[in-house]
Coordinates of C-alpha atoms and ligand atoms in Angstrom, one line a residue:
Chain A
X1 CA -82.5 -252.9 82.6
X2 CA -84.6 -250.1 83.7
X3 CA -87.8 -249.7 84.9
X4 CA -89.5 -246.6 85.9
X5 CA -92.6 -247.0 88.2
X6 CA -95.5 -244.0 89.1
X7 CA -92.4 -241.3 89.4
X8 CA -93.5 -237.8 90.3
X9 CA -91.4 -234.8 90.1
X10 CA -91.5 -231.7 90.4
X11 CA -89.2 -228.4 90.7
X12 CA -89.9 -225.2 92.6
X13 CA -93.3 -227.2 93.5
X14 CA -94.3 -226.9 89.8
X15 CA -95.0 -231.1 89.3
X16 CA -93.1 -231.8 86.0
X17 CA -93.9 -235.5 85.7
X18 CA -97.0 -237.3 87.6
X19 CA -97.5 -241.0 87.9
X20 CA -94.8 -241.3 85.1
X21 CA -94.2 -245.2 84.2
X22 CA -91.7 -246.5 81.5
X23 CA -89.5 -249.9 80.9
X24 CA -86.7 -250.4 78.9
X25 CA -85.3 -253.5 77.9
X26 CA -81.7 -254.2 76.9
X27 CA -80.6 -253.3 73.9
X28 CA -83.7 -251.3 72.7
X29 CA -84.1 -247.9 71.8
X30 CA -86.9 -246.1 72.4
X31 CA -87.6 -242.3 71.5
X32 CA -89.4 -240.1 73.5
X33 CA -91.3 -236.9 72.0
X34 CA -93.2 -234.4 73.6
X35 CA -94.1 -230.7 72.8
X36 CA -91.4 -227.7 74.7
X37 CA -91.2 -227.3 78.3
X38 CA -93.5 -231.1 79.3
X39 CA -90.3 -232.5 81.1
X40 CA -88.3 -234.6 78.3
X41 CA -85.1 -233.0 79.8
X42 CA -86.1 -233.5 83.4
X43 CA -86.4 -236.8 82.8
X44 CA -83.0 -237.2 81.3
X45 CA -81.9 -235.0 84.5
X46 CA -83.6 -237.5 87.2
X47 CA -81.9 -240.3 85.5
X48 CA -79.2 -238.8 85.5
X49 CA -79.0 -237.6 89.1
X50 CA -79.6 -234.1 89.2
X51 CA -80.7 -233.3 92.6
X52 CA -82.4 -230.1 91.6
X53 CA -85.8 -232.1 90.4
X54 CA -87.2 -233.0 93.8
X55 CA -88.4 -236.9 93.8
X56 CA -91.7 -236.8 95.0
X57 CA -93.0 -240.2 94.7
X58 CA -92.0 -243.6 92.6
X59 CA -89.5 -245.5 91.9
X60 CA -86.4 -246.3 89.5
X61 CA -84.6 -249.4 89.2
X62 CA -81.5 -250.1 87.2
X63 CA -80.6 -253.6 86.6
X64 CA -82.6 -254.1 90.1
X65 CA -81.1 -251.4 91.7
X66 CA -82.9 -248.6 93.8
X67 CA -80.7 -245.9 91.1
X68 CA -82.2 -243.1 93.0
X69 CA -79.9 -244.1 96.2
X70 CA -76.8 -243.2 93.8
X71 CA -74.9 -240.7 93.2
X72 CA -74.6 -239.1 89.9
X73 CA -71.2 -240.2 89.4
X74 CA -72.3 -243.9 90.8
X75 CA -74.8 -243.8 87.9
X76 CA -72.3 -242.8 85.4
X77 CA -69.7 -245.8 86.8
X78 CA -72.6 -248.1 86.4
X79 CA -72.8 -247.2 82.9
X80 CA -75.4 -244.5 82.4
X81 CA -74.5 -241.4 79.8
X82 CA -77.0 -238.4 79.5
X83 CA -75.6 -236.1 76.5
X84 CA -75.7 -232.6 77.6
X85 CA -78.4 -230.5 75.4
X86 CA -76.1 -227.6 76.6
X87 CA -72.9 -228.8 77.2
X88 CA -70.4 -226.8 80.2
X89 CA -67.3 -225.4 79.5
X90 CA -65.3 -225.1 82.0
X91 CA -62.7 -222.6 81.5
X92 CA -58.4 -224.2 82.1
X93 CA -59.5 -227.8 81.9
X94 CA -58.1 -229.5 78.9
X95 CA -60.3 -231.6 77.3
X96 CA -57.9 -234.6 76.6
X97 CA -57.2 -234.5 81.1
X98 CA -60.6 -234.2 81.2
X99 CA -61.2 -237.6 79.1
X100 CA -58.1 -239.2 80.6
X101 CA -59.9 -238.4 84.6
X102 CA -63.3 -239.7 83.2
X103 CA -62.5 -243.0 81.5
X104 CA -60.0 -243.8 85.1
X105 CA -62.7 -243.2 87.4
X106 CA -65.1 -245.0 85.2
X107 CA -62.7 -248.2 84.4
X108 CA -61.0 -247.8 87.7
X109 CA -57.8 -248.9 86.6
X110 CA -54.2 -247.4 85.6
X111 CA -54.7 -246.1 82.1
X112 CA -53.3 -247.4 79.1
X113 CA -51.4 -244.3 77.5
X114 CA -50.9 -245.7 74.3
X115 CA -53.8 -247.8 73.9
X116 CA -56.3 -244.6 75.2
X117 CA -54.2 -242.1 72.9
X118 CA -55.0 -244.5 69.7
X119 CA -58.6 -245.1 70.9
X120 CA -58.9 -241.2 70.7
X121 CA -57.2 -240.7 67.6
X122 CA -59.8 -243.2 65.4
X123 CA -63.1 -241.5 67.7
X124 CA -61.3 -238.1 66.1
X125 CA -61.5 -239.7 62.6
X126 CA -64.6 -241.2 63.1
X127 CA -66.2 -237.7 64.0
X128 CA -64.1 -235.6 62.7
X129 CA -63.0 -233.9 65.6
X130 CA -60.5 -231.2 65.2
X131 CA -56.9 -232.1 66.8
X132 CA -57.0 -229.0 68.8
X133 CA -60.0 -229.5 70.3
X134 CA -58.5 -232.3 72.3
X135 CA -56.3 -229.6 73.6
X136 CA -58.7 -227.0 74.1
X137 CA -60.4 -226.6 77.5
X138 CA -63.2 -228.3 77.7
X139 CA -65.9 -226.9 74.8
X140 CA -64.5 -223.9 75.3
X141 CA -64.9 -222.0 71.7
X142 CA -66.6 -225.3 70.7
X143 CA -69.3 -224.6 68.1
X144 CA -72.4 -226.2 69.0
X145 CA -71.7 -228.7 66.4
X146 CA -68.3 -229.2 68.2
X147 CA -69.8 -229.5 71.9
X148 CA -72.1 -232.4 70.5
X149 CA -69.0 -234.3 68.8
X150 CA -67.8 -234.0 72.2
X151 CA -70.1 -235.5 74.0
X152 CA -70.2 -238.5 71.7
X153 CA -66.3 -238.8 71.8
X154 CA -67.1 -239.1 75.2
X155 CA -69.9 -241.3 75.0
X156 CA -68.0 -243.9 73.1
X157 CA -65.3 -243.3 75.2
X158 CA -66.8 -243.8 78.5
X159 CA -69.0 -247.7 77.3
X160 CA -72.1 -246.9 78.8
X161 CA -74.8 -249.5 78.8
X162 CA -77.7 -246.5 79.1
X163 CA -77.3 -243.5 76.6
X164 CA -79.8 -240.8 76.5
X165 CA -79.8 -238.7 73.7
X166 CA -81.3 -234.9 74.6
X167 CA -81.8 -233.4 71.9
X168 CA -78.4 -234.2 70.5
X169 CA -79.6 -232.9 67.0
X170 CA -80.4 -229.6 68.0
X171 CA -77.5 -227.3 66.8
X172 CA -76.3 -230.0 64.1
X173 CA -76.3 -229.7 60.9
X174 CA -77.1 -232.7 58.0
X175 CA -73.7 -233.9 57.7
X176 CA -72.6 -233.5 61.3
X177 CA -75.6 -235.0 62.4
X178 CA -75.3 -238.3 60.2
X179 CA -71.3 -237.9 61.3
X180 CA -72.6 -238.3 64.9
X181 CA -75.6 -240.7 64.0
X182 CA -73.4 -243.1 62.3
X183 CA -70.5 -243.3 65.1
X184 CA -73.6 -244.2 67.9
X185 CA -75.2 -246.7 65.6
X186 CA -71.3 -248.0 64.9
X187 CA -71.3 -248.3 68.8
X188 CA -74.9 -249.8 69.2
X189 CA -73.1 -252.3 67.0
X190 CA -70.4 -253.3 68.7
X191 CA -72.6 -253.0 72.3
X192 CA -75.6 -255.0 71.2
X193 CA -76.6 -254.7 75.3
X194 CA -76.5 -251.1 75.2
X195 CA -79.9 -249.5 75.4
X196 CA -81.0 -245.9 74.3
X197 CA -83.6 -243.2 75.0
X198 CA -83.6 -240.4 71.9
X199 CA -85.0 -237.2 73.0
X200 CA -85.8 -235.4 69.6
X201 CA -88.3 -232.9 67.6
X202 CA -86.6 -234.7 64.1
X203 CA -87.5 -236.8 61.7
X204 CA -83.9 -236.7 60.4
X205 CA -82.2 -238.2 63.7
X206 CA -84.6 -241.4 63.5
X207 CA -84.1 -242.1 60.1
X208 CA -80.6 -242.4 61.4
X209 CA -80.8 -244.5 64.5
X210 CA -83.8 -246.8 64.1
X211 CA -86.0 -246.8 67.2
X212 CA -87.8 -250.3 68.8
X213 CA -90.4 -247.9 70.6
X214 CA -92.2 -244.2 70.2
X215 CA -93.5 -242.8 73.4
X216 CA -95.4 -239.5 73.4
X217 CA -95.1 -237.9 76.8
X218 CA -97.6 -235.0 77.7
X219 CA -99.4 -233.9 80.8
X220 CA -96.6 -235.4 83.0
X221 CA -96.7 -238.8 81.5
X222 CA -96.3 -241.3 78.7
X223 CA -100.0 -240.6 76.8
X224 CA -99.0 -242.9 74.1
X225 CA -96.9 -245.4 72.8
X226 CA -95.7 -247.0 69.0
X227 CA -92.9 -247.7 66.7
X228 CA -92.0 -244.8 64.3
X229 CA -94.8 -244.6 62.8
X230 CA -96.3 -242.5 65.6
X231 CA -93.5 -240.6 65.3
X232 CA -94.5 -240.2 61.5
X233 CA -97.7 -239.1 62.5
X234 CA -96.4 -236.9 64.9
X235 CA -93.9 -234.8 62.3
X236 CA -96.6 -235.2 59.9
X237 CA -99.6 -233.8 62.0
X238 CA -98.0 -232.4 65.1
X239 CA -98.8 -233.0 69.0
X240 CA -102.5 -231.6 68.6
X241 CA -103.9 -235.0 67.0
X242 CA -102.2 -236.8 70.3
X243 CA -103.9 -234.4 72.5
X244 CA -107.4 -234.4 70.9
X245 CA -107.0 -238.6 70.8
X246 CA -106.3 -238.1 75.0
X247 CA -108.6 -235.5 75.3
X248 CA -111.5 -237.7 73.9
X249 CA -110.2 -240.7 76.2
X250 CA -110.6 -238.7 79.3
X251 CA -114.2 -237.7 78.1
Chain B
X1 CA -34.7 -223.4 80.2
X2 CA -32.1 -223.3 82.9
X3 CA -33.5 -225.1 86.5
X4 CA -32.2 -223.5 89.7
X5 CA -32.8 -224.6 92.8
X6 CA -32.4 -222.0 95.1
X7 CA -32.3 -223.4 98.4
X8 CA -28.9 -225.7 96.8
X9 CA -27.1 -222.4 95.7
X10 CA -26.0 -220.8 98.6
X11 CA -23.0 -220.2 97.7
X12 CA -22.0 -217.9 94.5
X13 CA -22.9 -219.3 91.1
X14 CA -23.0 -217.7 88.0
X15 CA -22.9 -218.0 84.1
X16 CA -23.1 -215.5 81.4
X17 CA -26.9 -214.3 81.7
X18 CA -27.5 -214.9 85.9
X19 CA -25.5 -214.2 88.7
X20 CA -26.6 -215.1 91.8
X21 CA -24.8 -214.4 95.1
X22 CA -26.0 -215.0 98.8
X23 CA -25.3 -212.2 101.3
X24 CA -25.8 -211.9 105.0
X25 CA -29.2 -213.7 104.3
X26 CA -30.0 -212.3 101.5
X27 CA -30.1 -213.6 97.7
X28 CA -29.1 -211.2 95.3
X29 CA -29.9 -212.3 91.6
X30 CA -29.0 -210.5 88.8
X31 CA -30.4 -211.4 85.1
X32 CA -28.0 -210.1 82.7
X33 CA -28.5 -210.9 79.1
X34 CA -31.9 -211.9 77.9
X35 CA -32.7 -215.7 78.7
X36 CA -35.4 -217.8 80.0
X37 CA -35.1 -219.4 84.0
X38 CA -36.8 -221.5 86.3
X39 CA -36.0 -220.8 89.9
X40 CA -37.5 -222.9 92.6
X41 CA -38.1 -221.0 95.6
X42 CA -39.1 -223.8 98.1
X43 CA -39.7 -221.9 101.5
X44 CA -36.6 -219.6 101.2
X45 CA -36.5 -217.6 104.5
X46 CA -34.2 -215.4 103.1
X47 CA -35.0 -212.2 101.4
X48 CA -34.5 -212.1 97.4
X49 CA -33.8 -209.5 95.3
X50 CA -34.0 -209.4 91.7
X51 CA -32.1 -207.0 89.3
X52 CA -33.2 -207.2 86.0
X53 CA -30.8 -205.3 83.0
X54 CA -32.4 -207.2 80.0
X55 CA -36.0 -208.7 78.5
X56 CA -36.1 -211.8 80.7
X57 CA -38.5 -214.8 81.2
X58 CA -38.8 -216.0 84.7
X59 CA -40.9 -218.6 86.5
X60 CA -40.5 -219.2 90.1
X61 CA -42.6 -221.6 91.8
X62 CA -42.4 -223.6 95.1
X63 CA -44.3 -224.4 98.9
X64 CA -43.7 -221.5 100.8
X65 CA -45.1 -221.9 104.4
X66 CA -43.7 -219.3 106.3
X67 CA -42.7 -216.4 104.3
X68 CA -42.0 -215.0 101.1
X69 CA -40.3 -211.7 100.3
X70 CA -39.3 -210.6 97.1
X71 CA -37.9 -207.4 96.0
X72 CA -37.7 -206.9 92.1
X73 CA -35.7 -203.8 90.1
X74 CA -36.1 -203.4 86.6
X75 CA -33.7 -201.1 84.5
X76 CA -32.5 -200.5 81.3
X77 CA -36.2 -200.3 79.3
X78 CA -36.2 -203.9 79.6
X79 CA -39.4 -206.2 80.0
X80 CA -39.7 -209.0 82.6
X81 CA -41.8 -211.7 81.8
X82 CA -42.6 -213.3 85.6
X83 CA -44.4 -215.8 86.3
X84 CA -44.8 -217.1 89.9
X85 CA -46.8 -220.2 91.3
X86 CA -47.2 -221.0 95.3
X87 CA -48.5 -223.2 97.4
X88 CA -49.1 -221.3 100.4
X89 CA -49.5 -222.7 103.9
X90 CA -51.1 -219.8 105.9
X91 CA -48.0 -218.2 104.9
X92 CA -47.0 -213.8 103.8
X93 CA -46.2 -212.9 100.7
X94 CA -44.5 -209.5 100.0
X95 CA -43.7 -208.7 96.6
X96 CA -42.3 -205.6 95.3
X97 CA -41.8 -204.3 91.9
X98 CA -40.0 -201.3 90.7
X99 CA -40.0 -200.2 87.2
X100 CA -36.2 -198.2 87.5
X101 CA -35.9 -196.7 83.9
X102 CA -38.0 -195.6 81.1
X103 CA -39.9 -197.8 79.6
X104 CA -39.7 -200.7 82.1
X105 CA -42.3 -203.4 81.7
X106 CA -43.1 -205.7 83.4
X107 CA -46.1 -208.7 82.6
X108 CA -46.6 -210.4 85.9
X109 CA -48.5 -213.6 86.2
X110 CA -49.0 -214.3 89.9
X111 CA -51.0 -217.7 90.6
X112 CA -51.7 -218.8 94.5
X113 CA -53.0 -221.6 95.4
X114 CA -53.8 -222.2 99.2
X115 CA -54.1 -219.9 102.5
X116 CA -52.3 -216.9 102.5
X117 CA -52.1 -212.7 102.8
X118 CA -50.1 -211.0 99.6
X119 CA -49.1 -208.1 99.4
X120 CA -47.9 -206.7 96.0
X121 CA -46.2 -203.7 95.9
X122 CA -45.5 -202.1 91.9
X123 CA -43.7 -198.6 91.9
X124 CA -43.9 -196.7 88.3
X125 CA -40.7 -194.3 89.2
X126 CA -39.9 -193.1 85.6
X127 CA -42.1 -192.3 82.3
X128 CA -43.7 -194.8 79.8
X129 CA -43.8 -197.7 82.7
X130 CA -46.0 -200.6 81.6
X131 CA -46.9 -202.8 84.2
X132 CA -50.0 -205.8 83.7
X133 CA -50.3 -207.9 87.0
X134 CA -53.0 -211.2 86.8
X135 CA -53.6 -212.6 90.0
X136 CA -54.9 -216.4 90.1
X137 CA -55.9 -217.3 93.6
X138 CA -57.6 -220.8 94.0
X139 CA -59.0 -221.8 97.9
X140 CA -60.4 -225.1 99.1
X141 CA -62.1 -224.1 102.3
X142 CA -59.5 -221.6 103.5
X143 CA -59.1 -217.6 103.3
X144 CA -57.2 -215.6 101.0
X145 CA -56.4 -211.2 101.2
X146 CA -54.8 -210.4 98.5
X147 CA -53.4 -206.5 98.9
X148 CA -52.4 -204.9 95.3
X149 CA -50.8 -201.1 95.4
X150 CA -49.5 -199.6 92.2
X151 CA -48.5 -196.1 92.5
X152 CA -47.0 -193.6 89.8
X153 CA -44.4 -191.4 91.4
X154 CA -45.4 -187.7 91.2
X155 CA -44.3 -185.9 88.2
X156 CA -44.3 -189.4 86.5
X157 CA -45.9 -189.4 83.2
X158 CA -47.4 -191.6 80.1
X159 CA -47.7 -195.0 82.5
X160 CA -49.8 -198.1 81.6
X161 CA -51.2 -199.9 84.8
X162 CA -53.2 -203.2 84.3
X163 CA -54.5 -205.7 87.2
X164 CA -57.0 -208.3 87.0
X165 CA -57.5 -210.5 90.3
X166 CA -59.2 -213.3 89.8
X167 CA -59.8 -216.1 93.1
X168 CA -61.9 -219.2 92.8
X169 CA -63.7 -220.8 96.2
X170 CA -66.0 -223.2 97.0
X171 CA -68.5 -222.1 99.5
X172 CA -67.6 -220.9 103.1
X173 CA -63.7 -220.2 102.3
X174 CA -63.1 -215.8 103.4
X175 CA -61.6 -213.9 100.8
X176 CA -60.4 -210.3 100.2
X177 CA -59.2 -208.5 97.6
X178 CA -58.1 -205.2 98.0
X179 CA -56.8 -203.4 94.6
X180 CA -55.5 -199.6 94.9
X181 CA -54.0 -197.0 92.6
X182 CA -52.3 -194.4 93.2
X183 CA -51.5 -192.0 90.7
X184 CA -51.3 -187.9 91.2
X185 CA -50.9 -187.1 87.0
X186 CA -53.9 -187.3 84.6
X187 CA -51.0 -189.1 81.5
X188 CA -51.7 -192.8 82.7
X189 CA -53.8 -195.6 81.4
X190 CA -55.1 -197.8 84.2
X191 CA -57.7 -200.6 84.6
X192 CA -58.4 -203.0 87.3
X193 CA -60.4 -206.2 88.4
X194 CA -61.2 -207.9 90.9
X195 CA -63.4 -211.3 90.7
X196 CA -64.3 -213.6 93.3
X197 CA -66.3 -216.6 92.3
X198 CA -68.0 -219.8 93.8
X199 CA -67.3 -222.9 91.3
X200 CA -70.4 -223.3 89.7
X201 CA -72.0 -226.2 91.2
X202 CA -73.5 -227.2 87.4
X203 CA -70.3 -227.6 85.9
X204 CA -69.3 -229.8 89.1
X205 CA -72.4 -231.9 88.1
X206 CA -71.6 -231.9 84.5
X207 CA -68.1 -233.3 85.5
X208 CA -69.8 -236.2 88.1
X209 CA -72.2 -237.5 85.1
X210 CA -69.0 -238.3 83.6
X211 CA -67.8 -240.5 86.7
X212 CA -65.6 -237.9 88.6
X213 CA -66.5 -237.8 91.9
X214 CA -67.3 -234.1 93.8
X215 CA -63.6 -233.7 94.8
X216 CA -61.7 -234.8 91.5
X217 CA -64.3 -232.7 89.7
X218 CA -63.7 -229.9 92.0
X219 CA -59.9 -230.5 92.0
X220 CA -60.0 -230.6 88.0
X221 CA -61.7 -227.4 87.8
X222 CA -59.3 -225.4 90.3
X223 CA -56.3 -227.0 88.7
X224 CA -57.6 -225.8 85.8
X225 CA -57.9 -222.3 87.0
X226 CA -54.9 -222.1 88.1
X227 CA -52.6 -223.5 85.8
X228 CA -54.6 -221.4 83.3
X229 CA -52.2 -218.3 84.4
X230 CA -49.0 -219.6 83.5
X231 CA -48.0 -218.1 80.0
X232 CA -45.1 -218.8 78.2
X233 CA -43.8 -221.9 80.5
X234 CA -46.8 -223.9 80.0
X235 CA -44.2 -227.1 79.4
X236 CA -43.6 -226.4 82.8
X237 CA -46.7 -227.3 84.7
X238 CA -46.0 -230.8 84.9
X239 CA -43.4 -230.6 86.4
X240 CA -44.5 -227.8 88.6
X241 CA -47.7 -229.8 89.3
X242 CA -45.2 -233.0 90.6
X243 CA -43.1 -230.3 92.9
X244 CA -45.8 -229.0 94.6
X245 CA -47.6 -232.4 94.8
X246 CA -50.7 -231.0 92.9
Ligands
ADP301 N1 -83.8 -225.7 86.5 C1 -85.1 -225.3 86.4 N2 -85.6 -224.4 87.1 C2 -86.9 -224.0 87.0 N3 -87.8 -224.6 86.1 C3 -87.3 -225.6 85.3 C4 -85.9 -226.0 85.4 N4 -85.7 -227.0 84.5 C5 -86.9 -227.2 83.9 N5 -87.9 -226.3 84.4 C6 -89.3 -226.3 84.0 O1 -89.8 -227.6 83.9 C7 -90.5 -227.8 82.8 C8 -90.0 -229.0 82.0 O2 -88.7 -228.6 81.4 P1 -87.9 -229.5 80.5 O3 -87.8 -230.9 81.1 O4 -86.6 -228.8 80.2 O5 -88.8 -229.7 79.2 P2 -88.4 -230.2 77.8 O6 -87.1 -230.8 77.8 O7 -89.5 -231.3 77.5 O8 -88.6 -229.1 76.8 C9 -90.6 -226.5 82.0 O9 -91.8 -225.9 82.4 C10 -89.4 -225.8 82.6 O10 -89.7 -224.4 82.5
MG302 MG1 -85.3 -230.3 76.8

């Protein structure tokens, strides 16, 4: 469903990924780990359709389409979902107009009312959303916990057939996270299509959602690949014995 | 709440709390008793002038493509609650305020959306006047001067003055904001602030990765603004939002 070929990008001519390669088949979910600041985010942004990473070279291809000819919100009609690792607020826009607006421009049809307003109600339950935070402009006064929910209420909300997951455990704690873990994998479940790339530093969030593939991406690109076991390795030892293992490659 | 529309009441109509009377051109509306209205002021030509003798809540809203003048009097101590919403077509606005008694008060929440030039006019004439003016002003690509002049009569004392004026923009759109105060006596509280700011173009993107396109998300976002400055008639915006074909 997607295939990433020799992508380079950088911003403010700092290169952030070189010759970058990665395939993902539907339904699979791989994990992608990688010490601060080596482009994990970047390449949630590029997928996404940020235009602030400049595209230097390579290719993407979503279900055979050139995805870098689309718009951002093109992507996210076709069924792509980047969680935020810092979600917006935006000040005066309710949250529940906000998710009406979104899921009409996505299904692009007249909205239910009643059938939307019930959908909404069980994701609430499900992740224990508040009621006023439906109300609320959007993640506005959110806790971090709350902007995360959010996303995922949005997420399951929005039927995407690409989720990426930046660090969506970062400001959750144990029984929000599994709150949130369990709702995706609940998802996953009822999608079986629907692939996912996990962007995470935990051991916790992958004990949660099991992965198909472990990719460790350094020095612009993907230096190594497993199944969670490498990422055992990795919370076990840290990044340094991937580095030396690439280091005495390249000698 | 009680829906007037103005431009249907030409003639003299009146119940306990409102009076409203049209002379020579000129609308003359007095709020008696304290109660809550909705006036729809959809491009009156005509002059209006408000007398209030009681705490009142009033929200006026409507197109107003030519001009708009409005004269307001408050007596008897008693606070006006105002809220006003317009969608301006190139058009002048000219509001006054006078606070006519002790302890007048007045809590304006003016919201513009559109071109336009506004002048707002707030006269503290007696002691212990309280007057809190928030200016929403949201522009798609055209220019907004928004003039705000509070004075305190000389001799006047113990006055509160408040203003905030906030206008949203996308890029190239001219805006000005000019906020003055005029005061001669050292007994007043007053504070004022003036904001202009571009939509940020991350929260615009944050809005597209959820399938708006650039002009719903930047539609959402100014709606938002400006609907966030009606207080106290928030059931209202709906229907305001229809009216003015928002
Ligand atoms: N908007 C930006 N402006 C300037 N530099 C950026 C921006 N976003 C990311 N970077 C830089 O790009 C590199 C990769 O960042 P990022 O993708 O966020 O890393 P990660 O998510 O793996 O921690 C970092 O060096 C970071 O400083
Ligand atoms: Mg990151």
């Amino acid at each position: 469903m997607l295939e990433i070929n020799n992508l380079n990008v950088s911003i403010d001519k700092k290169i952030i990924l070189d010759n970058f390669n990665l395939k993902i088949g539907e339904g699979e979910i791989h994990v992608i780990m990688g010490p601060n600041g080596v482009g994990k985010s970047t390449l949630a942004r590029v997928i996404m359709g940020d235009d602030t990473y400049k595209i230097n070279k390579g290719e993407i291809n979503y279900f055979n389409e050139n995805l870098l000819k689309m718009k951002v919100y093109e992507r996210s009609r076709k069924g792509i979902f980047v969680t935020y690792q810092h979600p917006k607020e935006i000040e005066g826009v309710a949250n529940m107009d906000f998710l009406k607006t979104s899921v009409t421009s996505i299904t692009n049809e007249k909205l239910n009312l009643f059938k939307f307003a019930n959908e909404v109600n069980a994701l609430k339950d499900e992740l224990k959303i508040k009621n006023n935070m439906l109300y609320r402009s959007i993640n506005v006064g959110f806790s971090g916990g709350e902007k995360k929910k959010n996303e995922i209420l949005q997420m399951n909300l929005l039927k995407p057939k690409l989720i990426i997951l930046d660090e969506l455990d970062s400001g959750l704690d144990v029984d929000s996270l599994k709150i949130v873990c369990n709702s995706i994998n609940k998802y996953l479940e009822n999608n079986k299509n629907t692939s996912v790339i996990i962007i995470t530093h935990y051991q916790k969030m992958l004990e949660e959602i099991k992965p198909d593939y472990v990719h460790v991406l350094m020095n612009g690109k993907i230096v190594e690949t497993g199944d969670i076991n490498l990422a055992n390795k990795i919370f076990e030892k840290g990044f340094d014995s991937i580095s030396t293992n690439e280091m005495k490659e390249q000698k | 709440m009680n829906i007037i529309n103005i431009d249907n009441n030409k003639s003299i109509n009146i119940n306990d709390n409102v009076c409203i009377k049209d002379r020579n051109n000129k609308y003359k509306i007095d709020l008696l008793k304290q109660d809550k209205l909705i006036l729809i002021i959809n491009n009156i030509d005509s002059e209006m002038v408000i007398n209030v003798y009681d705490n009142f809540n009033l929200l006026l809203y409507g197109n107003i493509d030519n001009k708009l003048n409005i004269k307001i009097n408050i007596y008897n101590g008693s606070k006006l609650k105002l809220n006003k919403i317009t969608k301006n077509n190139n058009s002048q606005e000219n509001i006054e305020i006078n606070l006519d008694s002790n302890n007048s008060t007045i809590k304006f929440n003016c919201t513009y959306i559109g071109s336009l030039k506004s002048n707002v006019l707030v006269n503290h004439k007696f002691d212990n006047t309280t007057s809190n003016i928030v200016n929403h002003a949201a522009t798609n690509n055209s220019d907004i001067i928004i003039n705000i002049n509070e004075t305190v009569e000389n001799g006047i004392k113990n006055c509160k003055l408040k203003q905030y004026t906030k206008i949203l923009k996308i890029d190239n759109s001219k805006v000005l904001i000019r906020p003055i105060l005029n005061t001669r006596d050292y007994r007043v509280e007053a504070f004022h602030s003036s904001i202009v700011t571009n939509i940020n173009k991350d929260d615009i993107l944050y809005l597209m990765s959820r399938g708006l396109n650039e002009s719903e998300s930047i539609k959402l976002i100014m709606d938002g603004f400006i609907f966030s400055n009606i207080e106290d008639a928030e059931d209202e915006i709906s229907k305001i939002k229809e009216f003015l074909d928002i």
